[in-house]
Amino acid sequence: MDELDIETVAEVDLDDPVLVEGLPGVGHVGKLAVDHLLEELEGESTLVRRVYSPEFPPQVTVENGVSELTCAELFAVSTADGRDLLLLTGDHQAQTNEGHYVLTSAFLDLAEEFGATEVYALGGVPTGELIDEYAVVGAVSDESLVDELEGAGVEFRENEPAGGIVGVSGLLLGLGERRGFEAACLMGETSGYLVDPKSARAVLEVLEEQLEIDLEYESLDERADEMEDVIGKIQEMEQQQQMDVPTDDDLRYIG
Amino acid sequence: MDELDIETVAEVDLDDPVLVEGLPGVGHVGKLAVDHLLEELEGESTLVRRVYSPEFPPQVTVENGVSELTCAELFAVSTADGRDLLLLTGDHQAQTNEGHYVLTSAFLDLAEEFGATEVYALGGVPTGELIDEYAVVGAVSDESLVDELEGAGVEFRENEPAGGIVGVSGLLLGLGERRGFEAACLMGETSGYLVDPKSARAVLEVLEEQLEIDLEYESLDERADEMEDVIGKIQEMEQQQQMDVPTDDDLRYIG
Amino acid sequence: MDELDIETVAEVDLDDPVLVEGLPGVGHVGKLAVDHLLEELEGESTLVRRVYSPEFPPQVTVENGVSELTCAELFAVSTADGRDLLLLTGDHQAQTNEGHYVLTSAFLDLAEEFGATEVYALGGVPTGELIDEYAVVGAVSDESLVDELEGAGVEFRENEPAGGIVGVSGLLLGLGERRGFEAACLMGETSGYLVDPKSARAVLEVLEEQLEIDLEYESLDERADEMEDVIGKIQEMEQQQQMDVPTDDDLRYIG
Amino acid sequence: MDELDIETVAEVDLDDPVLVEGLPGVGHVGKLAVDHLLEELEGESTLVRRVYSPEFPPQVTVENGVSELTCAELFAVSTADGRDLLLLTGDHQAQTNEGHYVLTSAFLDLAEEFGATEVYALGGVPTGELIDEYAVVGAVSDESLVDELEGAGVEFRENEPAGGIVGVSGLLLGLGERRGFEAACLMGETSGYLVDPKSARAVLEVLEEQLEIDLEYESLDERADEMEDVIGKIQEMEQQQQMDVPTDDDLRYIG
């Protein structure tokens, strides 16, 4: 059993593409964002690679009785106007510290293979409270990338995120920089308690400008409305119970 | 110390055999089923391989003072009427995530070596409550396998099992599909609290039809009766205590 | 960093030696026994190998300010009358499941290098209660070894030890058998709560007969007397508190 | 992904340098000490190597929006009067037992590459109570190193540290000795509850004598004063609460 087993599903020629990663994480912000991109760009995207690895959980998902082995999937997008894209998504993170290094290295190998030199890692940054204005916090592999992103509304803060960035998103910056990529992490503020489509939209609005693409948000907004209903009910319950803040138990990842 | 140490106990020529796996798991359904197959097919089965690996617990079992190193065992069965079989059993699962990948790959290597292209992974699916009618839930590596199994009474459900299938049974489907095997997982419904011979029988009745073999169930039914007595006593206790549902503590794996 | 780093401290020619292992475990029985053998055979024993490995804890012990890296030590004993011996001791077990396999393989390699074909793994078997008569329970890699050991007073029981034998002692039997060694595990009964020199003596008395050596027990008996004092005080406390059985908290490894 | 990825930042020729290690640990004593050395020797030190490894956490730190991949850093110091130095620091220890072996071996490789044959591992030894007189406890790879360090005020105690020395500091002695280094561990006494600049100063005062360097302590003393304020407030609170000893919860690593 090799550390990596990469399935070539299709070959697509891309012109200077940008890798955009959205694996599961805080508020599922990154995954929601990339899944929305895939939905919006459906006609223009092609599944090009599947990445299997014993670093993923030893597990298949089952839909209508048919199994699918845990993997990460890479889609190629060739758009008429905007930049070509490589979209990376999946249902799982690596299960060990070392696994994050192994998988991130594999993802960067694939980015290189398709000629990408830029990376956007998408995710959420937890604030611990419900959010009205969704800021997007940035981190970059090189200082030279700050100005342009600030122009697109991304906030760079002195000591945030305080604990650094852990997992594939962090390593795309760290290992990416070591290998000559220009990498940025866009983190939508999110409570950390709920699956957060609004935070995903905030992140995508930055990407729209950066990648010169136009997105509709209908399906994401619908999902956000559903979440609003959930939050509304929770707040009602709270008022009845005269509690001030939703606890972790009330709110943990209702999606 | 190599990752795998495969002992050749005997060589047997098989004609297009089917691999049937039954390692320990929920309700011990898979292991009970394969052990019953071995008991019923005793005169026709031959131990052909032992698989040792540091992925198993570092342990020997001791019977009458004689030790045996933890391993998985592969038996070849050449029946007069039905399909030839490869039966895989053992007392332990791998101890790490990666270990499940290592061992499943080894099992598929062996299946290939004996010319098998079909795999049945047997197990249980926990329902959380005691069961009257034992359904068998299916999952398959390829949609084309659904119809025939439905004909044999296997149920395919939209979102079950919800958490996917973990461990060797799941990977036999996932890795098996990657390597060109036709793989099905047959999961007997079971409370999840008790060793469940009735669930094993339900699974075996599907296999009988699929593999064109005839099984007696005397010994399995006896074991089921013993379990019924245990359940009866628990239910009596419950009624006395006016409890509605047996708790985990009452029922956990009494076998 | 290699998986193993074996230091050759001295070369000694031995005639058909027997490997005797006593690493830490239940009641420290095995380690007490081998350490006592080393004390008694001091003039005749030579440290021949140190086994270092990242499978051991990343740790040095410090005595009078001087550090020593965690390792296992192998001593060669050439006695006038009895069998030649290889005594294996150390302060630590491996830290992972796989580590037990790695280290046991290394120990068997060394046994082979010195021409040994027989192995005694020494240890304790927990009974859960204080013990008057110290039986020695046996397990062997091959049934042919039972009779002689029964003659020396070792008890072979149908289902004991119920959970099998875990760690290096178990694998010396399991991996040893795979490699053609005749291996026996001698387990002194012990409460499991206390370091138990009496159990170690019971094990050594079997070895005396098997290896044709004569041992004095003065120092081990002194240590046993100290433990008796501890037990006496605990029992006194118990009577005052009208408790029937010492709890784990009272007794856990007072040595 | 290799086990190690060593970045050559600069090449510097050193004359018989001494490796001084200060990674995070008890009371952050070692790290505070080496960071202070770097601050004091700023004009004379050059970053020469960065050590990246999947044994570190999969993480970047972020400062003002710019990410930096977790690593250990090695600085070369060429002083006018004293010994040449190699200063090793970083924000993280390895995350697994085996990782400590891997990283320590890499650090010793680098020390060898720069011609070092002596190593000082700096750290803290927890006493469990607040400290007035900061003793420095020593451990050495070879007895011959005791006398000179005792002359510099280091205390060597019969059974201390009782649990040995764990992690990189311990292995620099243990693996260092195996490879022919003269290695000493200097451990400042510290409560174990607080980041402890005073303990770091005690350790540095020993080093000053050993390495023939002169240090100022202004910035470290300022930090110590801040900690004194914290301790003062805690003791006040204690007196009000009539508690005798600060609990772990009050004091755990306030820095």
PDB file of C-alpha atoms in Angstrom, chain D:
ATOM      1  CA  MET D   1       7.491  14.257   1.770  1.00  0.00           C
ATOM      2  CA  ASP D   2      10.867  13.519   3.363  1.00  0.00           C
ATOM      3  CA  GLU D   3      11.337  13.076   7.092  1.00  0.00           C
ATOM      4  CA  LEU D   4      13.546  16.172   7.089  1.00  0.00           C
ATOM      5  CA  ASP D   5      13.884  19.230   4.900  1.00  0.00           C
ATOM      6  CA  ILE D   6      16.880  21.337   5.890  1.00  0.00           C
ATOM      7  CA  GLU D   7      17.125  24.800   4.406  1.00  0.00           C
ATOM      8  CA  THR D   8      20.579  26.311   4.069  1.00  0.00           C
ATOM      9  CA  VAL D   9      20.080  30.014   4.803  1.00  0.00           C
ATOM     10  CA  ALA D  10      23.750  30.987   5.069  1.00  0.00           C
ATOM     11  CA  GLU D  11      27.187  29.424   5.369  1.00  0.00           C
ATOM     12  CA  VAL D  12      29.445  30.544   8.216  1.00  0.00           C
ATOM     13  CA  ASP D  13      32.813  29.126   9.252  1.00  0.00           C
ATOM     14  CA  LEU D  14      33.031  28.504  12.963  1.00  0.00           C
ATOM     15  CA  ASP D  15      35.967  27.517  15.123  1.00  0.00           C
ATOM     16  CA  ASP D  16      35.149  24.562  17.401  1.00  0.00           C
ATOM     17  CA  PRO D  17      31.654  25.839  18.230  1.00  0.00           C
ATOM     18  CA  VAL D  18      29.391  24.736  21.073  1.00  0.00           C
ATOM     19  CA  LEU D  19      25.766  23.765  20.318  1.00  0.00           C
ATOM     20  CA  VAL D  20      23.314  25.392  22.751  1.00  0.00           C
ATOM     21  CA  GLU D  21      19.705  24.114  22.527  1.00  0.00           C
ATOM     22  CA  GLY D  22      16.644  25.881  23.907  1.00  0.00           C
ATOM     23  CA  LEU D  23      13.356  24.456  22.656  1.00  0.00           C
ATOM     24  CA  PRO D  24      10.070  24.944  24.565  1.00  0.00           C
ATOM     25  CA  GLY D  25       9.685  22.986  27.801  1.00  0.00           C
ATOM     26  CA  VAL D  26       9.123  23.281  31.573  1.00  0.00           C
ATOM     27  CA  GLY D  27       8.807  26.973  32.493  1.00  0.00           C
ATOM     28  CA  HIS D  28      10.032  27.830  28.989  1.00  0.00           C
ATOM     29  CA  VAL D  29      13.434  28.114  30.671  1.00  0.00           C
ATOM     30  CA  GLY D  30      15.514  26.739  27.794  1.00  0.00           C
ATOM     31  CA  LYS D  31      13.746  28.780  25.142  1.00  0.00           C
ATOM     32  CA  LEU D  32      13.891  31.999  27.194  1.00  0.00           C
ATOM     33  CA  ALA D  33      17.615  31.451  27.716  1.00  0.00           C
ATOM     34  CA  VAL D  34      18.512  30.865  24.072  1.00  0.00           C
ATOM     35  CA  ASP D  35      16.202  33.658  22.888  1.00  0.00           C
ATOM     36  CA  HIS D  36      17.986  35.988  25.327  1.00  0.00           C
ATOM     37  CA  LEU D  37      21.366  34.846  24.011  1.00  0.00           C
ATOM     38  CA  LEU D  38      20.174  35.661  20.480  1.00  0.00           C
ATOM     39  CA  GLU D  39      18.978  39.091  21.589  1.00  0.00           C
ATOM     40  CA  GLU D  40      22.247  39.894  23.352  1.00  0.00           C
ATOM     41  CA  LEU D  41      24.434  38.574  20.535  1.00  0.00           C
ATOM     42  CA  GLU D  42      22.293  40.049  17.788  1.00  0.00           C
ATOM     43  CA  GLY D  43      25.085  41.790  15.889  1.00  0.00           C
ATOM     44  CA  GLU D  44      27.233  38.663  15.910  1.00  0.00           C
ATOM     45  CA  SER D  45      24.674  35.973  15.040  1.00  0.00           C
ATOM     46  CA  THR D  46      23.616  34.661  11.630  1.00  0.00           C
ATOM     47  CA  LEU D  47      20.678  32.393  10.858  1.00  0.00           C
ATOM     48  CA  VAL D  48      22.362  29.476   9.075  1.00  0.00           C
ATOM     49  CA  ARG D  49      19.775  26.660   8.893  1.00  0.00           C
ATOM     50  CA  ARG D  50      16.059  26.024   9.164  1.00  0.00           C
ATOM     51  CA  VAL D  51      14.920  22.464   9.943  1.00  0.00           C
ATOM     52  CA  TYR D  52      11.458  21.550   8.625  1.00  0.00           C
ATOM     53  CA  SER D  53       9.890  18.158   9.343  1.00  0.00           C
ATOM     54  CA  PRO D  54       6.510  16.401   9.317  1.00  0.00           C
ATOM     55  CA  GLU D  55       7.392  15.529  12.920  1.00  0.00           C
ATOM     56  CA  PHE D  56       6.521  19.139  13.795  1.00  0.00           C
ATOM     57  CA  PRO D  57       2.833  20.154  14.034  1.00  0.00           C
ATOM     58  CA  PRO D  58       1.232  20.773  10.592  1.00  0.00           C
ATOM     59  CA  GLN D  59       1.006  24.477  11.169  1.00  0.00           C
ATOM     60  CA  VAL D  60       2.086  27.980  10.177  1.00  0.00           C
ATOM     61  CA  THR D  61       2.359  30.913  12.528  1.00  0.00           C
ATOM     62  CA  VAL D  62       1.006  34.203  11.193  1.00  0.00           C
ATOM     63  CA  GLU D  63       2.476  37.613  11.993  1.00  0.00           C
ATOM     64  CA  ASN D  64       0.986  40.708  10.374  1.00  0.00           C
ATOM     65  CA  GLY D  65      -0.673  38.415   7.897  1.00  0.00           C
ATOM     66  CA  VAL D  66       2.503  36.692   6.732  1.00  0.00           C
ATOM     67  CA  SER D  67       2.812  32.977   7.422  1.00  0.00           C
ATOM     68  CA  GLU D  68       5.858  31.054   8.556  1.00  0.00           C
ATOM     69  CA  LEU D  69       6.069  27.261   8.504  1.00  0.00           C
ATOM     70  CA  THR D  70       6.858  25.589  11.821  1.00  0.00           C
ATOM     71  CA  CYS D  71      10.591  24.859  12.002  1.00  0.00           C
ATOM     72  CA  ALA D  72      13.621  24.874  14.251  1.00  0.00           C
ATOM     73  CA  GLU D  73      16.265  27.530  13.567  1.00  0.00           C
ATOM     74  CA  LEU D  74      20.003  27.285  13.959  1.00  0.00           C
ATOM     75  CA  PHE D  75      22.067  30.451  14.415  1.00  0.00           C
ATOM     76  CA  ALA D  76      25.847  30.711  14.142  1.00  0.00           C
ATOM     77  CA  VAL D  77      27.596  33.114  16.523  1.00  0.00           C
ATOM     78  CA  SER D  78      31.198  34.138  16.105  1.00  0.00           C
ATOM     79  CA  THR D  79      32.220  36.218  19.129  1.00  0.00           C
ATOM     80  CA  ALA D  80      35.377  38.250  19.576  1.00  0.00           C
ATOM     81  CA  ASP D  81      36.395  36.796  22.936  1.00  0.00           C
ATOM     82  CA  GLY D  82      34.348  33.738  23.824  1.00  0.00           C
ATOM     83  CA  ARG D  83      33.699  30.405  22.179  1.00  0.00           C
ATOM     84  CA  ASP D  84      31.902  30.236  18.852  1.00  0.00           C
ATOM     85  CA  LEU D  85      28.315  29.144  19.260  1.00  0.00           C
ATOM     86  CA  LEU D  86      25.511  27.338  17.452  1.00  0.00           C
ATOM     87  CA  LEU D  87      22.181  28.413  18.942  1.00  0.00           C
ATOM     88  CA  LEU D  88      19.181  26.173  18.345  1.00  0.00           C
ATOM     89  CA  THR D  89      15.661  27.450  18.979  1.00  0.00           C
ATOM     90  CA  GLY D  90      12.097  26.969  17.775  1.00  0.00           C
ATOM     91  CA  ASP D  91       8.448  27.180  18.792  1.00  0.00           C
ATOM     92  CA  HIS D  92       7.631  23.482  18.915  1.00  0.00           C
ATOM     93  CA  GLN D  93       8.819  20.078  20.040  1.00  0.00           C
ATOM     94  CA  ALA D  94       8.248  16.968  17.921  1.00  0.00           C
ATOM     95  CA  GLN D  95       4.737  15.538  18.193  1.00  0.00           C
ATOM     96  CA  THR D  96       5.616  11.846  18.613  1.00  0.00           C
ATOM     97  CA  ASN D  97       8.099   9.758  20.574  1.00  0.00           C
ATOM     98  CA  GLU D  98       9.879   8.755  17.403  1.00  0.00           C
ATOM     99  CA  GLY D  99       9.879  12.380  16.231  1.00  0.00           C
ATOM    100  CA  HIS D 100      12.136  13.347  19.123  1.00  0.00           C
ATOM    101  CA  TYR D 101      14.693  10.814  17.899  1.00  0.00           C
ATOM    102  CA  VAL D 102      14.397  12.022  14.299  1.00  0.00           C
ATOM    103  CA  LEU D 103      14.848  15.715  15.147  1.00  0.00           C
ATOM    104  CA  THR D 104      17.626  15.202  17.675  1.00  0.00           C
ATOM    105  CA  SER D 105      19.573  13.137  15.145  1.00  0.00           C
ATOM    106  CA  ALA D 106      19.152  15.962  12.624  1.00  0.00           C
ATOM    107  CA  PHE D 107      20.370  18.543  15.146  1.00  0.00           C
ATOM    108  CA  LEU D 108      23.449  16.434  15.928  1.00  0.00           C
ATOM    109  CA  ASP D 109      24.129  16.035  12.188  1.00  0.00           C
ATOM    110  CA  LEU D 110      24.125  19.836  11.870  1.00  0.00           C
ATOM    111  CA  ALA D 111      26.344  20.224  14.925  1.00  0.00           C
ATOM    112  CA  GLU D 112      28.803  17.799  13.353  1.00  0.00           C
ATOM    113  CA  GLU D 113      28.647  19.641  10.029  1.00  0.00           C
ATOM    114  CA  PHE D 114      29.736  22.867  11.794  1.00  0.00           C
ATOM    115  CA  GLY D 115      32.509  21.067  13.675  1.00  0.00           C
ATOM    116  CA  ALA D 116      30.911  21.111  17.124  1.00  0.00           C
ATOM    117  CA  THR D 117      31.852  18.430  19.652  1.00  0.00           C
ATOM    118  CA  GLU D 118      30.182  19.981  22.720  1.00  0.00           C
ATOM    119  CA  VAL D 119      26.486  20.404  23.447  1.00  0.00           C
ATOM    120  CA  TYR D 120      24.551  22.310  26.100  1.00  0.00           C
ATOM    121  CA  ALA D 121      20.865  21.456  26.364  1.00  0.00           C
ATOM    122  CA  LEU D 122      19.030  24.102  28.396  1.00  0.00           C
ATOM    123  CA  GLY D 123      15.802  23.503  30.261  1.00  0.00           C
ATOM    124  CA  GLY D 124      13.884  23.685  33.535  1.00  0.00           C
ATOM    125  CA  VAL D 125      13.310  21.176  36.301  1.00  0.00           C
ATOM    126  CA  PRO D 126       9.942  21.526  38.059  1.00  0.00           C
ATOM    127  CA  THR D 127       9.904  21.790  41.854  1.00  0.00           C
ATOM    128  CA  GLY D 128       6.178  22.272  42.361  1.00  0.00           C
ATOM    129  CA  GLU D 129       6.603  25.381  44.488  1.00  0.00           C
ATOM    130  CA  LEU D 130       7.632  29.013  44.015  1.00  0.00           C
ATOM    131  CA  ILE D 131      11.397  29.482  44.249  1.00  0.00           C
ATOM    132  CA  ASP D 132      13.632  31.984  46.059  1.00  0.00           C
ATOM    133  CA  GLU D 133      17.116  30.685  45.252  1.00  0.00           C
ATOM    134  CA  TYR D 134      17.401  29.424  41.703  1.00  0.00           C
ATOM    135  CA  ALA D 135      19.704  26.410  41.681  1.00  0.00           C
ATOM    136  CA  VAL D 136      20.856  24.915  38.367  1.00  0.00           C
ATOM    137  CA  VAL D 137      20.767  21.118  38.284  1.00  0.00           C
ATOM    138  CA  GLY D 138      23.074  19.313  35.870  1.00  0.00           C
ATOM    139  CA  ALA D 139      23.198  16.073  33.956  1.00  0.00           C
ATOM    140  CA  VAL D 140      26.065  15.059  31.682  1.00  0.00           C
ATOM    141  CA  SER D 141      26.769  12.435  29.077  1.00  0.00           C
ATOM    142  CA  ASP D 142      30.062  11.530  30.728  1.00  0.00           C
ATOM    143  CA  GLU D 143      31.257  11.628  34.322  1.00  0.00           C
ATOM    144  CA  SER D 144      34.401  13.555  33.337  1.00  0.00           C
ATOM    145  CA  LEU D 145      32.262  16.654  32.748  1.00  0.00           C
ATOM    146  CA  VAL D 146      30.971  16.868  36.329  1.00  0.00           C
ATOM    147  CA  ASP D 147      33.875  18.602  38.046  1.00  0.00           C
ATOM    148  CA  GLU D 148      34.144  21.645  35.814  1.00  0.00           C
ATOM    149  CA  LEU D 149      30.404  22.263  35.925  1.00  0.00           C
ATOM    150  CA  GLU D 150      30.334  21.880  39.706  1.00  0.00           C
ATOM    151  CA  GLY D 151      33.011  24.562  39.745  1.00  0.00           C
ATOM    152  CA  ALA D 152      30.617  26.811  37.844  1.00  0.00           C
ATOM    153  CA  GLY D 153      27.918  26.280  40.483  1.00  0.00           C
ATOM    154  CA  VAL D 154      25.936  23.483  38.843  1.00  0.00           C
ATOM    155  CA  GLU D 155      24.479  20.965  41.308  1.00  0.00           C
ATOM    156  CA  PHE D 156      24.640  17.227  40.634  1.00  0.00           C
ATOM    157  CA  ARG D 157      22.177  15.289  42.764  1.00  0.00           C
ATOM    158  CA  GLU D 158      21.962  11.565  43.427  1.00  0.00           C
ATOM    159  CA  ASN D 159      18.482  10.905  42.103  1.00  0.00           C
ATOM    160  CA  GLU D 160      17.531  13.991  40.117  1.00  0.00           C
ATOM    161  CA  PRO D 161      15.727  14.531  37.910  1.00  0.00           C
ATOM    162  CA  ALA D 162      13.859  11.477  39.206  1.00  0.00           C
ATOM    163  CA  GLY D 163      11.975  10.794  35.983  1.00  0.00           C
ATOM    164  CA  GLY D 164      15.020  11.258  33.793  1.00  0.00           C
ATOM    165  CA  ILE D 165      15.072  13.835  30.987  1.00  0.00           C
ATOM    166  CA  VAL D 166      12.507  13.486  28.206  1.00  0.00           C
ATOM    167  CA  GLY D 167      12.497  14.931  24.684  1.00  0.00           C
ATOM    168  CA  VAL D 168      15.210  16.639  22.662  1.00  0.00           C
ATOM    169  CA  SER D 169      17.214  17.754  25.720  1.00  0.00           C
ATOM    170  CA  GLY D 170      17.398  14.188  27.004  1.00  0.00           C
ATOM    171  CA  LEU D 171      18.259  12.732  23.624  1.00  0.00           C
ATOM    172  CA  LEU D 172      20.986  15.331  22.977  1.00  0.00           C
ATOM    173  CA  LEU D 173      22.733  13.696  25.932  1.00  0.00           C
ATOM    174  CA  GLY D 174      21.758  10.120  25.085  1.00  0.00           C
ATOM    175  CA  LEU D 175      22.221  10.110  21.315  1.00  0.00           C
ATOM    176  CA  GLY D 176      25.014  12.700  21.612  1.00  0.00           C
ATOM    177  CA  GLU D 177      27.026  10.384  23.856  1.00  0.00           C
ATOM    178  CA  ARG D 178      26.544   7.537  21.349  1.00  0.00           C
ATOM    179  CA  ARG D 179      28.063   9.771  18.654  1.00  0.00           C
ATOM    180  CA  GLY D 180      31.023  11.063  20.626  1.00  0.00           C
ATOM    181  CA  PHE D 181      29.695  14.458  21.755  1.00  0.00           C
ATOM    182  CA  GLU D 182      30.370  15.868  25.187  1.00  0.00           C
ATOM    183  CA  ALA D 183      26.884  16.898  26.225  1.00  0.00           C
ATOM    184  CA  ALA D 184      25.538  18.596  29.343  1.00  0.00           C
ATOM    185  CA  CYS D 185      21.992  19.482  30.302  1.00  0.00           C
ATOM    186  CA  LEU D 186      21.588  22.562  32.503  1.00  0.00           C
ATOM    187  CA  MET D 187      18.206  22.656  34.210  1.00  0.00           C
ATOM    188  CA  GLY D 188      17.119  25.729  36.112  1.00  0.00           C
ATOM    189  CA  GLU D 189      14.848  25.016  39.040  1.00  0.00           C
ATOM    190  CA  THR D 190      11.411  26.460  38.387  1.00  0.00           C
ATOM    191  CA  SER D 191       7.974  26.067  39.910  1.00  0.00           C
ATOM    192  CA  GLY D 192       6.688  24.471  36.718  1.00  0.00           C
ATOM    193  CA  TYR D 193       3.626  26.745  36.880  1.00  0.00           C
ATOM    194  CA  LEU D 194       4.978  29.925  35.281  1.00  0.00           C
ATOM    195  CA  VAL D 195       7.146  31.104  32.454  1.00  0.00           C
ATOM    196  CA  ASP D 196      10.282  31.725  34.459  1.00  0.00           C
ATOM    197  CA  PRO D 197      12.835  34.360  33.303  1.00  0.00           C
ATOM    198  CA  LYS D 198      14.700  34.171  36.625  1.00  0.00           C
ATOM    199  CA  SER D 199      15.356  30.487  36.117  1.00  0.00           C
ATOM    200  CA  ALA D 200      16.573  31.266  32.603  1.00  0.00           C
ATOM    201  CA  ARG D 201      18.985  33.850  34.033  1.00  0.00           C
ATOM    202  CA  ALA D 202      20.359  31.307  36.517  1.00  0.00           C
ATOM    203  CA  VAL D 203      21.072  28.935  33.648  1.00  0.00           C
ATOM    204  CA  LEU D 204      22.652  31.688  31.547  1.00  0.00           C
ATOM    205  CA  GLU D 205      24.972  32.707  34.373  1.00  0.00           C
ATOM    206  CA  VAL D 206      26.447  29.224  34.316  1.00  0.00           C
ATOM    207  CA  LEU D 207      26.831  29.426  30.546  1.00  0.00           C
ATOM    208  CA  GLU D 208      28.575  32.806  30.776  1.00  0.00           C
ATOM    209  CA  GLU D 209      31.369  31.203  32.751  1.00  0.00           C
ATOM    210  CA  GLN D 210      31.505  28.076  30.626  1.00  0.00           C
ATOM    211  CA  LEU D 211      31.516  29.875  27.275  1.00  0.00           C
ATOM    212  CA  GLU D 212      33.557  32.920  28.301  1.00  0.00           C
ATOM    213  CA  ILE D 213      30.903  35.391  27.238  1.00  0.00           C
ATOM    214  CA  ASP D 214      29.462  38.447  28.999  1.00  0.00           C
ATOM    215  CA  LEU D 215      25.731  39.009  29.021  1.00  0.00           C
ATOM    216  CA  GLU D 216      23.471  41.873  30.087  1.00  0.00           C
ATOM    217  CA  TYR D 217      20.186  40.865  31.688  1.00  0.00           C
ATOM    218  CA  GLU D 218      18.106  44.033  31.437  1.00  0.00           C
ATOM    219  CA  SER D 219      15.377  42.675  29.170  1.00  0.00           C
ATOM    220  CA  LEU D 220      15.196  39.332  30.971  1.00  0.00           C
ATOM    221  CA  ASP D 221      14.992  41.097  34.341  1.00  0.00           C
ATOM    222  CA  GLU D 222      12.147  43.279  33.039  1.00  0.00           C
ATOM    223  CA  ARG D 223      10.272  40.191  32.019  1.00  0.00           C
ATOM    224  CA  ALA D 224      11.027  38.698  35.446  1.00  0.00           C
ATOM    225  CA  ASP D 225       9.616  41.805  37.112  1.00  0.00           C
ATOM    226  CA  GLU D 226       6.410  41.434  35.141  1.00  0.00           C
ATOM    227  CA  MET D 227       6.161  37.845  36.301  1.00  0.00           C
ATOM    228  CA  GLU D 228       6.824  38.974  39.900  1.00  0.00           C
ATOM    229  CA  ASP D 229       3.811  41.273  39.608  1.00  0.00           C
ATOM    230  CA  VAL D 230       1.718  38.348  38.443  1.00  0.00           C
ATOM    231  CA  ILE D 231       2.970  36.186  41.316  1.00  0.00           C
ATOM    232  CA  GLY D 232       2.387  38.998  43.790  1.00  0.00           C
ATOM    233  CA  LYS D 233      -1.220  39.333  42.712  1.00  0.00           C
ATOM    234  CA  ILE D 234      -1.748  35.616  42.916  1.00  0.00           C
ATOM    235  CA  GLN D 235      -0.280  35.482  46.428  1.00  0.00           C
ATOM    236  CA  GLU D 236      -2.530  38.356  47.479  1.00  0.00           C
ATOM    237  CA  MET D 237      -5.527  36.498  46.151  1.00  0.00           C
ATOM    238  CA  GLU D 238      -4.383  33.392  47.978  1.00  0.00           C
ATOM    239  CA  GLN D 239      -4.081  35.192  51.289  1.00  0.00           C
ATOM    240  CA  GLN D 240      -7.558  36.551  50.851  1.00  0.00           C
ATOM    241  CA  GLN D 241      -8.763  33.088  50.124  1.00  0.00           C
ATOM    242  CA  GLN D 242      -6.624  31.651  52.897  1.00  0.00           C
ATOM    243  CA  MET D 243      -5.112  29.152  50.584  1.00  0.00           C
ATOM    244  CA  ASP D 244      -1.609  27.862  51.204  1.00  0.00           C
ATOM    245  CA  VAL D 245      -0.368  26.864  47.789  1.00  0.00           C
ATOM    246  CA  PRO D 246      -1.213  28.144  44.325  1.00  0.00           C
ATOM    247  CA  THR D 247      -3.061  25.510  42.384  1.00  0.00           C
ATOM    248  CA  ASP D 248      -2.300  24.459  38.872  1.00  0.00           C
ATOM    249  CA  ASP D 249      -5.355  26.313  37.662  1.00  0.00           C
ATOM    250  CA  ASP D 250      -4.256  29.613  39.100  1.00  0.00           C
ATOM    251  CA  LEU D 251      -0.790  29.548  37.765  1.00  0.00           C
ATOM    252  CA  ARG D 252      -0.510  27.365  34.725  1.00  0.00           C
ATOM    253  CA  TYR D 253       1.851  29.113  32.311  1.00  0.00           C
ATOM    254  CA  ILE D 254       0.872  32.687  32.771  1.00  0.00           C
ATOM    255  CA  GLY D 255       3.439  34.411  30.626  1.00  0.00           C
TER     256      GLY D 255
END
